[in-house]
mmCIF file of C-alpha atoms in Angstrom:
data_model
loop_
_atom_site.group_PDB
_atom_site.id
_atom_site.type_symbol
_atom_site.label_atom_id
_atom_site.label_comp_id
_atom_site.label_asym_id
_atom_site.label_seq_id
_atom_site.Cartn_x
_atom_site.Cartn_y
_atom_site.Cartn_z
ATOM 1 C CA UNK T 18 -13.503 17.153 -10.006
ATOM 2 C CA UNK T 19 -16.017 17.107 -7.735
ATOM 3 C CA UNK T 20 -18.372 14.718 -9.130
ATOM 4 C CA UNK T 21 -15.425 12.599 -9.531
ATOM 5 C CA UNK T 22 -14.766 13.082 -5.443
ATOM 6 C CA UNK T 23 -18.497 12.124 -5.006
ATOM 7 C CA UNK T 24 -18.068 8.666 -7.574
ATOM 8 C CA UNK T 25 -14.967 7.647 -5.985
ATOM 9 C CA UNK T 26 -16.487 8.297 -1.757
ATOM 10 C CA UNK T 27 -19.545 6.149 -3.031
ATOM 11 C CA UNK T 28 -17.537 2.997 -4.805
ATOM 12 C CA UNK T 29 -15.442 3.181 -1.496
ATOM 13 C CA UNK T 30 -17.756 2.747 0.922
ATOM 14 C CA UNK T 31 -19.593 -0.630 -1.203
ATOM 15 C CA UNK T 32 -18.520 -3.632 -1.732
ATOM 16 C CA UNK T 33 -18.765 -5.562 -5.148
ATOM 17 C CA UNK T 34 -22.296 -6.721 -4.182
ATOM 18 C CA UNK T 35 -23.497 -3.208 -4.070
ATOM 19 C CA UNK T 36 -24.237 -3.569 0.248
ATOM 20 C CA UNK T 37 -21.526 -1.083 2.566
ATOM 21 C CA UNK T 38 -18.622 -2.472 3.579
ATOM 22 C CA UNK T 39 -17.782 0.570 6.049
ATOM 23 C CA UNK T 40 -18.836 2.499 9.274
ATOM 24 C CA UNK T 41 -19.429 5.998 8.940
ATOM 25 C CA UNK T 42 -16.091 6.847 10.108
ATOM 26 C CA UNK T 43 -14.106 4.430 8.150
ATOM 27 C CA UNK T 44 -16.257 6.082 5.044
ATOM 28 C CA UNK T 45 -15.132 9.322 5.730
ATOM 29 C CA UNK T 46 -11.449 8.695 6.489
ATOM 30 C CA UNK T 47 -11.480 6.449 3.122
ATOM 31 C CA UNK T 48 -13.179 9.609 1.013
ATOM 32 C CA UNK T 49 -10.443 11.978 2.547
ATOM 33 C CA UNK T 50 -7.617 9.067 1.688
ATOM 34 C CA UNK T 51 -9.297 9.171 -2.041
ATOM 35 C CA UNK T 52 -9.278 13.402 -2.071
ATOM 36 C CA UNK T 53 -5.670 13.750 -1.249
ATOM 37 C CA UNK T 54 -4.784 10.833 -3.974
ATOM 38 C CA UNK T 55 -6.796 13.577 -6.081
ATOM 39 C CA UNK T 56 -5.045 16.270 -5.265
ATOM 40 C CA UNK T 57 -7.962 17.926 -2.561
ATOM 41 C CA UNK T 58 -7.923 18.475 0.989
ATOM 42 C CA UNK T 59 -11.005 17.613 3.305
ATOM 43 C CA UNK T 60 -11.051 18.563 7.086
ATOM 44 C CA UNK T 61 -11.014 15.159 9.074
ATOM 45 C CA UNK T 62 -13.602 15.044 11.658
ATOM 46 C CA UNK T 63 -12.561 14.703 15.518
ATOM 47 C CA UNK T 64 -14.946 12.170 17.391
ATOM 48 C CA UNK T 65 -12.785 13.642 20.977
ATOM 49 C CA UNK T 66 -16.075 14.845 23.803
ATOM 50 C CA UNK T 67 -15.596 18.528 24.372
ATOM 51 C CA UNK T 68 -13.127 18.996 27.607
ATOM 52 C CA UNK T 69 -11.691 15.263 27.514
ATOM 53 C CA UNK T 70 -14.595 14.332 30.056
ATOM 54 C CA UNK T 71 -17.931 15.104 31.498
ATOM 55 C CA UNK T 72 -20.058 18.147 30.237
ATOM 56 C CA UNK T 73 -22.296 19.832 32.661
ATOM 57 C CA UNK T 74 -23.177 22.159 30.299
ATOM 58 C CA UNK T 75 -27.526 23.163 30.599
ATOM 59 C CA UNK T 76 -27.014 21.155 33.960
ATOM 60 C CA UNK T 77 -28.502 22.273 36.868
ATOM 61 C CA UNK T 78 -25.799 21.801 39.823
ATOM 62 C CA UNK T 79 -26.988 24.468 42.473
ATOM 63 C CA UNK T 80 -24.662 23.804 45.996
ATOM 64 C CA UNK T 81 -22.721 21.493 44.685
ATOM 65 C CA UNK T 82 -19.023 21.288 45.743
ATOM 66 C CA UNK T 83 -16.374 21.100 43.170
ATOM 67 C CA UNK T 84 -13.576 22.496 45.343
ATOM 68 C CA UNK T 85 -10.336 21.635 44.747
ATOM 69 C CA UNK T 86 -11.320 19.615 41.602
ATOM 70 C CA UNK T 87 -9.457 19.663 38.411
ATOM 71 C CA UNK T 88 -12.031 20.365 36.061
ATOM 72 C CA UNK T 89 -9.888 21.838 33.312
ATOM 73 C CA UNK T 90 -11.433 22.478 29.802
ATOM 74 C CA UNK T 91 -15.070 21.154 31.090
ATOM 75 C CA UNK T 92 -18.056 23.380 29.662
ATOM 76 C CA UNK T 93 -19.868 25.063 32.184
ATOM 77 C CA UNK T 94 -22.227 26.936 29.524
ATOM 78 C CA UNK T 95 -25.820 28.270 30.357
ATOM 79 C CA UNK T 96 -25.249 25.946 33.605
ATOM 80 C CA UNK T 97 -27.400 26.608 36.857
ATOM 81 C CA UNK T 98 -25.218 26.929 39.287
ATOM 82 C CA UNK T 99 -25.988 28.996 42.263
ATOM 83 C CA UNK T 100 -24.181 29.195 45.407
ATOM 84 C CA UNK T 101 -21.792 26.210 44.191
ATOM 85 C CA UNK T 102 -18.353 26.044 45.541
ATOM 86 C CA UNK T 103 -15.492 26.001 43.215
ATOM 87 C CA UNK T 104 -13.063 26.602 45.928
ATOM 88 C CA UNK T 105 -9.516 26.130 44.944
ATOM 89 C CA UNK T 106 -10.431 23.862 41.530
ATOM 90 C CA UNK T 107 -8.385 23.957 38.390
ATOM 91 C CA UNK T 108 -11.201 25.504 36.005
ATOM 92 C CA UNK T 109 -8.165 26.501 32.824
ATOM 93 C CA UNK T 110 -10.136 26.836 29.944
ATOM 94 C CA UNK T 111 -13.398 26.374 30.939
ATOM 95 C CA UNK T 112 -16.475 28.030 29.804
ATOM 96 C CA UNK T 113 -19.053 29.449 31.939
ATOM 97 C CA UNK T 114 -20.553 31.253 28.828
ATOM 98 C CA UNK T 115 -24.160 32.323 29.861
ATOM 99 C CA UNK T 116 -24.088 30.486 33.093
ATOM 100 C CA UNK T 117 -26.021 31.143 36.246
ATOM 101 C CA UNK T 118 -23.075 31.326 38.861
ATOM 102 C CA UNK T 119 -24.781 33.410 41.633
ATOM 103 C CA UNK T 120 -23.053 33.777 44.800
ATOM 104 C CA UNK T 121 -20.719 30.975 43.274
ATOM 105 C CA UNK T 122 -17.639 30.863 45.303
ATOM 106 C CA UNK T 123 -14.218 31.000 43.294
ATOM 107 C CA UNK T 124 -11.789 32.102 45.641
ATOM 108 C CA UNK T 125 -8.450 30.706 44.787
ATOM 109 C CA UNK T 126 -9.768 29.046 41.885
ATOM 110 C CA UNK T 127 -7.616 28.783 38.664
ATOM 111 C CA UNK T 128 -9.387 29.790 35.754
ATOM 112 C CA UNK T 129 -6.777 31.192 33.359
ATOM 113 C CA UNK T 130 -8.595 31.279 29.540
ATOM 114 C CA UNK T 131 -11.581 31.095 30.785
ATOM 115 C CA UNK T 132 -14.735 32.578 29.324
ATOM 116 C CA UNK T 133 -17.674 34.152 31.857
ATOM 117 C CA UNK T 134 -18.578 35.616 28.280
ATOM 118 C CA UNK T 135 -22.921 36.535 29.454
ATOM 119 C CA UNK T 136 -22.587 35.125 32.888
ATOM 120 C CA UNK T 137 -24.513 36.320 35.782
ATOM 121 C CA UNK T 138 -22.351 36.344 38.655
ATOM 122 C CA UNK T 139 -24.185 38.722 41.196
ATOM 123 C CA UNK T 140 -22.798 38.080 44.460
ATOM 124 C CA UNK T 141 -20.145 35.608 43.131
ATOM 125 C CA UNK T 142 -16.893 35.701 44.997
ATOM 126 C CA UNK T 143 -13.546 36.082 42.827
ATOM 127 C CA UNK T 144 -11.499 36.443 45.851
ATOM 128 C CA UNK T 145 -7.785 35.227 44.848
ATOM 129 C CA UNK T 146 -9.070 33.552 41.496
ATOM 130 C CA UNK T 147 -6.667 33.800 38.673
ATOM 131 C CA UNK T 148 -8.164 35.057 35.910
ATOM 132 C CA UNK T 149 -5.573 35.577 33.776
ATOM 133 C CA UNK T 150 -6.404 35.281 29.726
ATOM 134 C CA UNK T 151 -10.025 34.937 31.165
ATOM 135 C CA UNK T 152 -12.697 36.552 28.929
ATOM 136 C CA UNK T 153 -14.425 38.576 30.874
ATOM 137 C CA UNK T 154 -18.117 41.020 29.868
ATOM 138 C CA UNK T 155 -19.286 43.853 32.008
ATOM 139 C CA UNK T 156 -21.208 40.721 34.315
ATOM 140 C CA UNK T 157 -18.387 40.623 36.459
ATOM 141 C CA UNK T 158 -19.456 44.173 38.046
ATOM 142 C CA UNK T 159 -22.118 42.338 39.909
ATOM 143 C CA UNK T 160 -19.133 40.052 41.833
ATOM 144 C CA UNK T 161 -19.282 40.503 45.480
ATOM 145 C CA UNK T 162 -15.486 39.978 46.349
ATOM 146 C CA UNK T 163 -12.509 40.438 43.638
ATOM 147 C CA UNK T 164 -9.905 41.462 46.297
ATOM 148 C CA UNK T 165 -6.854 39.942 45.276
ATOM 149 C CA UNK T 166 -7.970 38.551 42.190
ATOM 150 C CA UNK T 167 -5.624 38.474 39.434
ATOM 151 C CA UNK T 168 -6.678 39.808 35.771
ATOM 152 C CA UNK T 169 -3.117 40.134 33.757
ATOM 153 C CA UNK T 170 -3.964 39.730 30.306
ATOM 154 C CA UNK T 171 -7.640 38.680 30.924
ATOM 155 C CA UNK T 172 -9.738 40.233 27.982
ATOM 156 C CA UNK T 173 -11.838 42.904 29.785
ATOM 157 C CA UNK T 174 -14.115 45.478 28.374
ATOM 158 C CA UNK T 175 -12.333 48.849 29.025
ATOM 159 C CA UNK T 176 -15.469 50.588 30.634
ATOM 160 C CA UNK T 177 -15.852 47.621 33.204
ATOM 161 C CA UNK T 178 -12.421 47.547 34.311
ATOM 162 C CA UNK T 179 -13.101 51.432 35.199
ATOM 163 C CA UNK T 180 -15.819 50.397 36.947
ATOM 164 C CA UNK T 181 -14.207 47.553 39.199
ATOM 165 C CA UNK T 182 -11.335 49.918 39.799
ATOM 166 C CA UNK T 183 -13.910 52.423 41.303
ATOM 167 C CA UNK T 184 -14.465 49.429 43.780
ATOM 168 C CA UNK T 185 -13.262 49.257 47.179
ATOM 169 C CA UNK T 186 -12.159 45.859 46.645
ATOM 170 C CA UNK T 187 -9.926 45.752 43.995
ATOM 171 C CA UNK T 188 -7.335 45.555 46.210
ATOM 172 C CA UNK T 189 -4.915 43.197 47.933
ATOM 173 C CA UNK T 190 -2.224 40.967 45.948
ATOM 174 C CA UNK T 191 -3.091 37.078 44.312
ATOM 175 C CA UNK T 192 -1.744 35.121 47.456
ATOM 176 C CA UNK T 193 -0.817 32.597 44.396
ATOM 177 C CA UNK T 194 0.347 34.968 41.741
ATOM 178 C CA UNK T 195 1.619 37.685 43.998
ATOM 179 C CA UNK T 196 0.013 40.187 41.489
ATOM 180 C CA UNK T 197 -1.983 43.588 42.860
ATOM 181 C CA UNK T 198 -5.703 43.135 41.393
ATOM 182 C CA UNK T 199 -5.272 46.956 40.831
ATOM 183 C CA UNK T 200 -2.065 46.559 38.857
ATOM 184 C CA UNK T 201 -3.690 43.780 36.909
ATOM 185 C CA UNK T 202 -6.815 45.955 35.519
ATOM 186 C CA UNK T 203 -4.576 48.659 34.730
ATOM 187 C CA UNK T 204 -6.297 51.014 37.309
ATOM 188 C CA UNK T 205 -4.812 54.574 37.629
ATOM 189 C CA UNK T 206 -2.363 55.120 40.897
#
Protein backbone atom coordinates (compact mmCIF):
# COMPACT_ATOMS: atom_id res chain seq x y z
CA UNK A 1 0.00 0.00 0.00
CA UNK A 2 2.49 2.20 0.66
CA UNK A 3 4.73 1.81 -2.18
CA UNK A 4 1.68 2.12 -4.16
CA UNK A 5 1.03 5.75 -2.21
CA UNK A 6 4.70 6.59 -3.12
CA UNK A 7 4.11 5.42 -7.24
CA UNK A 8 0.96 7.20 -7.48
CA UNK A 9 2.48 10.94 -5.43
CA UNK A 10 5.43 10.60 -8.03
CA UNK A 11 3.28 10.03 -11.51
CA UNK A 12 1.18 13.00 -10.05
CA UNK A 13 3.45 15.47 -9.69
CA UNK A 14 5.13 14.74 -13.69
CA UNK A 15 3.90 15.29 -16.63
CA UNK A 16 4.07 12.80 -19.67
CA UNK A 17 7.53 14.20 -20.56
CA UNK A 18 8.91 13.08 -17.30
CA UNK A 19 9.61 17.25 -16.12
CA UNK A 20 7.01 18.46 -12.84
CA UNK A 21 4.04 19.84 -13.64
CA UNK A 22 3.34 21.03 -9.88
CA UNK A 23 4.47 23.37 -6.97
CA UNK A 24 5.24 21.82 -3.86
CA UNK A 25 1.94 22.53 -2.50
CA UNK A 26 -0.15 21.52 -5.36
CA UNK A 27 2.10 18.08 -5.04
CA UNK A 28 1.14 17.53 -1.72
CA UNK A 29 -2.58 18.38 -1.86
CA UNK A 30 -2.64 16.04 -5.17
CA UNK A 31 -0.77 12.98 -3.06
CA UNK A 32 -3.39 13.50 -0.17
CA UNK A 33 -6.36 13.67 -3.07
CA UNK A 34 -4.65 10.20 -4.39
CA UNK A 35 -4.46 8.65 -0.45
CA UNK A 36 -8.05 9.21 0.33
CA UNK A 37 -9.06 7.69 -3.33
CA UNK A 38 -6.90 4.79 -1.62
CA UNK A 39 -8.52 4.54 1.26
CA UNK A 40 -5.54 6.54 3.65
CA UNK A 41 -5.57 9.65 5.44
CA UNK A 42 -2.55 12.20 5.33
CA UNK A 43 -2.48 15.39 7.57
CA UNK A 44 -2.70 18.46 5.11
CA UNK A 45 -0.13 20.97 5.81
CA UNK A 46 -1.21 24.67 6.93
CA UNK A 47 1.03 27.39 5.14
CA UNK A 48 -1.07 30.15 7.89
CA UNK A 49 2.26 32.44 9.88
CA UNK A 50 1.96 31.64 13.54
CA UNK A 51 -0.50 34.43 15.25
CA UNK A 52 -2.12 35.65 11.80
CA UNK A 53 0.72 38.42 11.72
CA UNK A 54 4.08 39.57 12.80
CA UNK A 55 6.36 37.35 15.09
CA UNK A 56 8.67 39.06 17.43
CA UNK A 57 9.68 36.05 18.71
CA UNK A 58 14.08 36.07 19.56
CA UNK A 59 13.44 39.91 18.92
CA UNK A 60 14.97 42.26 20.94
CA UNK A 61 12.23 45.12 21.68
CA UNK A 62 13.54 46.67 25.06
CA UNK A 63 11.16 50.14 25.82
CA UNK A 64 9.11 49.70 23.28
CA UNK A 65 5.40 50.67 23.64
CA UNK A 66 2.76 48.27 22.66
CA UNK A 67 0.02 49.74 24.87
CA UNK A 68 -3.25 49.41 24.00
CA UNK A 69 -2.35 47.22 20.94
CA UNK A 70 -4.19 44.19 19.92
CA UNK A 71 -1.57 41.80 19.62
CA UNK A 72 -3.62 38.66 20.10
CA UNK A 73 -2.03 35.19 19.36
CA UNK A 74 1.53 36.95 18.43
CA UNK A 75 4.64 34.89 19.85
CA UNK A 76 6.52 36.68 22.24
CA UNK A 77 8.98 33.59 22.93
CA UNK A 78 12.63 33.97 24.31
CA UNK A 79 11.93 37.82 23.33
CA UNK A 80 14.09 40.67 25.02
CA UNK A 81 11.91 42.77 26.29
CA UNK A 82 12.77 44.82 29.26
CA UNK A 83 10.96 47.64 30.65
CA UNK A 84 8.43 47.52 27.54
CA UNK A 85 4.98 48.76 28.03
CA UNK A 86 2.13 46.54 27.28
CA UNK A 87 -0.28 48.80 28.93
CA UNK A 88 -3.84 47.96 28.30
CA UNK A 89 -3.02 45.61 24.91
CA UNK A 90 -5.04 42.60 23.97
CA UNK A 91 -2.14 39.89 24.42
CA UNK A 92 -5.10 36.49 24.35
CA UNK A 93 -3.10 33.73 23.53
CA UNK A 94 0.13 34.90 23.31
CA UNK A 95 3.29 33.32 24.31
CA UNK A 96 5.93 34.86 26.28
CA UNK A 97 7.53 31.35 26.78
CA UNK A 98 11.18 32.01 27.98
CA UNK A 99 11.00 35.69 27.43
CA UNK A 100 12.95 38.44 29.09
CA UNK A 101 10.00 40.74 30.34
CA UNK A 102 11.79 42.62 33.20
CA UNK A 103 10.07 45.41 34.76
CA UNK A 104 7.60 44.93 31.70
CA UNK A 105 4.51 46.79 32.47
CA UNK A 106 1.11 44.79 32.03
CA UNK A 107 -1.27 46.53 34.01
CA UNK A 108 -4.67 46.15 32.55
CA UNK A 109 -3.42 44.07 29.90
CA UNK A 110 -5.57 41.11 28.60
CA UNK A 111 -3.73 38.07 28.41
CA UNK A 112 -6.25 35.27 28.97
CA UNK A 113 -4.41 31.72 27.60
CA UNK A 114 -1.45 33.02 27.74
CA UNK A 115 1.79 31.20 28.45
CA UNK A 116 4.79 33.07 30.70
CA UNK A 117 5.79 29.23 30.74
CA UNK A 118 10.16 30.09 31.82
CA UNK A 119 9.74 33.80 31.75
CA UNK A 120 11.71 36.12 33.82
CA UNK A 121 9.53 38.74 34.97
CA UNK A 122 11.47 40.30 38.02
CA UNK A 123 10.03 43.54 38.66
CA UNK A 124 7.27 43.12 36.00
CA UNK A 125 4.01 44.76 36.90
CA UNK A 126 0.70 42.51 36.63
CA UNK A 127 -1.34 45.16 38.14
CA UNK A 128 -5.11 44.57 36.82
CA UNK A 129 -3.89 42.07 33.99
CA UNK A 130 -6.26 39.29 33.32
CA UNK A 131 -4.69 36.30 33.43
CA UNK A 132 -7.23 34.06 33.27
CA UNK A 133 -6.40 30.41 31.50
CA UNK A 134 -2.81 31.96 31.53
CA UNK A 135 -0.04 29.36 32.11
CA UNK A 136 1.77 30.49 34.62
CA UNK A 137 5.59 28.76 36.37
CA UNK A 138 6.89 29.77 39.72
CA UNK A 139 8.64 33.09 37.54
CA UNK A 140 5.80 35.06 38.35
CA UNK A 141 7.04 35.29 42.18
CA UNK A 142 9.60 37.75 41.02
CA UNK A 143 6.49 40.30 39.72
CA UNK A 144 6.64 43.54 41.44
CA UNK A 145 2.82 44.45 41.44
CA UNK A 146 -0.12 41.68 41.03
CA UNK A 147 -2.68 43.74 43.05
CA UNK A 148 -5.80 43.26 41.41
CA UNK A 149 -4.74 40.90 38.95
CA UNK A 150 -7.07 38.30 38.00
CA UNK A 151 -5.93 34.43 37.88
CA UNK A 152 -9.46 32.35 37.62
CA UNK A 153 -8.61 29.29 35.96
CA UNK A 154 -5.00 30.34 35.04
CA UNK A 155 -2.81 27.08 35.33
CA UNK A 156 -0.58 27.86 38.38
CA UNK A 157 1.83 25.67 40.17
CA UNK A 158 0.22 25.03 43.62
CA UNK A 159 3.43 25.98 45.68
CA UNK A 160 3.65 29.45 43.82
CA UNK A 161 0.21 30.43 44.30
CA UNK A 162 1.08 29.88 48.21
CA UNK A 163 3.73 31.95 47.75
CA UNK A 164 1.97 35.03 45.99
CA UNK A 165 -0.79 34.67 48.54
CA UNK A 166 1.91 35.24 51.30
CA UNK A 167 2.29 38.64 49.37
CA UNK A 168 1.06 41.84 50.48
CA UNK A 169 -0.21 42.54 47.18
CA UNK A 170 -2.43 40.05 46.23
CA UNK A 171 -5.04 42.13 46.96
CA UNK A 172 -7.59 44.52 45.49
CA UNK A 173 -10.38 43.41 42.82
CA UNK A 174 -9.70 43.30 38.56
CA UNK A 175 -11.16 46.90 37.93
CA UNK A 176 -12.20 44.93 34.52
CA UNK A 177 -13.22 41.57 35.83
CA UNK A 178 -14.37 42.67 39.23
CA UNK A 179 -12.62 39.47 40.59
CA UNK A 180 -10.46 39.58 44.16
CA UNK A 181 -6.76 38.46 43.04
CA UNK A 182 -7.00 36.56 46.42
CA UNK A 183 -10.21 34.78 45.49
CA UNK A 184 -8.72 34.00 42.12
CA UNK A 185 -5.48 32.00 43.51
CA UNK A 186 -7.57 30.24 45.85
CA UNK A 187 -5.75 31.84 48.89
CA UNK A 188 -7.05 30.83 52.39
CA UNK A 189 -9.49 33.62 54.19
Amino acid sequence: SITLLTTVLALAARTPDGSSAFGRKAFVLQGATAAAALGLSLPLPTFAVSGGGKDYSTLTISGQDFSGQKLSKKEFRQTVAKGTSFRGADLRGCSFARADLERADFTGAIMSGSSLEGANLEGAILKDAQLDAAYLTDSVEQVADLSGADFTDALVPPKTAATLCARSDATGKNQYTNILTRDSLFCPA
